[in-house]
Amino acid sequence: GPVHNLTATIYSSTAVVISWDPPLEPNGRVFYQLSLQEAGTTHSSINRTVNFTITKTTTDNIYLFTKLRKYFPYIIKVTPATSAGSAVNHTAVQNLRTDEDGTHRFFRNLSSTSIHVSWFPPVEANGEIIDYAVVLQGPGTMNKTYTTETHLMLSELTPFTPYNLSIAAVTRIGVGPSVIIPLHTDEA
């Protein structure tokens, strides 16, 4: 069966921690095949296009990828396997972008329709932060909210759907520059 609750936590601008729950009904001793692929640009190599991919195998339910490109999109895949072979049809996929230097944002899919997002305030704020402007954009939807907290529960989302979340600090003068976090809900 598939892994559950695949989560990518941005550890730094060049590292990400992924974790997951094992299949509910394993068919043997399970290990995991991990793949982290660049999703941004492709690199030409003698008449063919190549996306750089890191592959690993582990028996653990958590893994730290390091030495990644700063503020770069990646696709993570976790495939459960046994000695009989890989369960490719049960591969879990998560899209992410490594962080910029100096800021940290975290998100965790809680269900196929909800995601918990948290962030740290800007390292160098341009005044006293009174709010955060948060804009969630998805297919045919745009919701804007303000919060004084550095975390937010996004709910009533559509399963297996990409979203962009924009977060900007607000001072009494106005809204500062925003940071965009690509999100993707799980399958139902």
Short mmCIF file of N, CA, C and O in Angstrom, two decimals, residues 4 14 29 90 105 121 138 150 161:
data_model
loop_
_atom_site.label_atom_id
_atom_site.label_comp_id
_atom_site.label_asym_id
_atom_site.label_seq_id
_atom_site.Cartn_x
_atom_site.Cartn_y
_atom_site.Cartn_z
N HIS A 4 1.69 7.23 3.89
CA HIS A 4 0.70 8.25 4.25
C HIS A 4 1.40 9.45 4.88
O HIS A 4 2.48 9.32 5.45
N THR A 14 19.28 25.09 1.94
CA THR A 14 19.90 24.02 1.15
C THR A 14 19.57 22.63 1.68
O THR A 14 20.19 21.65 1.27
N ARG A 29 8.60 -7.08 4.57
CA ARG A 29 9.47 -6.11 5.21
C ARG A 29 9.64 -4.92 4.26
O ARG A 29 10.20 -5.05 3.18
N HIS A 90 2.06 2.97 -6.00
CA HIS A 90 1.74 3.57 -4.69
C HIS A 90 2.75 4.66 -4.32
O HIS A 90 2.98 4.94 -3.14
N ARG A 105 9.94 28.66 6.52
CA ARG A 105 8.51 28.41 6.45
C ARG A 105 8.31 26.90 6.51
O ARG A 105 9.08 26.14 5.96
N PRO A 121 8.98 35.42 11.50
CA PRO A 121 8.95 36.80 11.02
C PRO A 121 10.21 37.12 10.22
O PRO A 121 11.22 36.43 10.37
N GLY A 138 -5.76 29.22 -5.75
CA GLY A 138 -5.87 27.88 -6.32
C GLY A 138 -6.76 27.95 -7.54
O GLY A 138 -7.16 29.04 -7.96
N THR A 150 1.88 33.67 13.51
CA THR A 150 2.84 33.22 12.51
C THR A 150 2.54 31.77 12.10
O THR A 150 3.44 31.00 11.77
N THR A 161 -4.70 19.05 -5.27
CA THR A 161 -4.75 20.30 -6.02
C THR A 161 -3.59 21.20 -5.63
O THR A 161 -3.26 21.32 -4.45
#
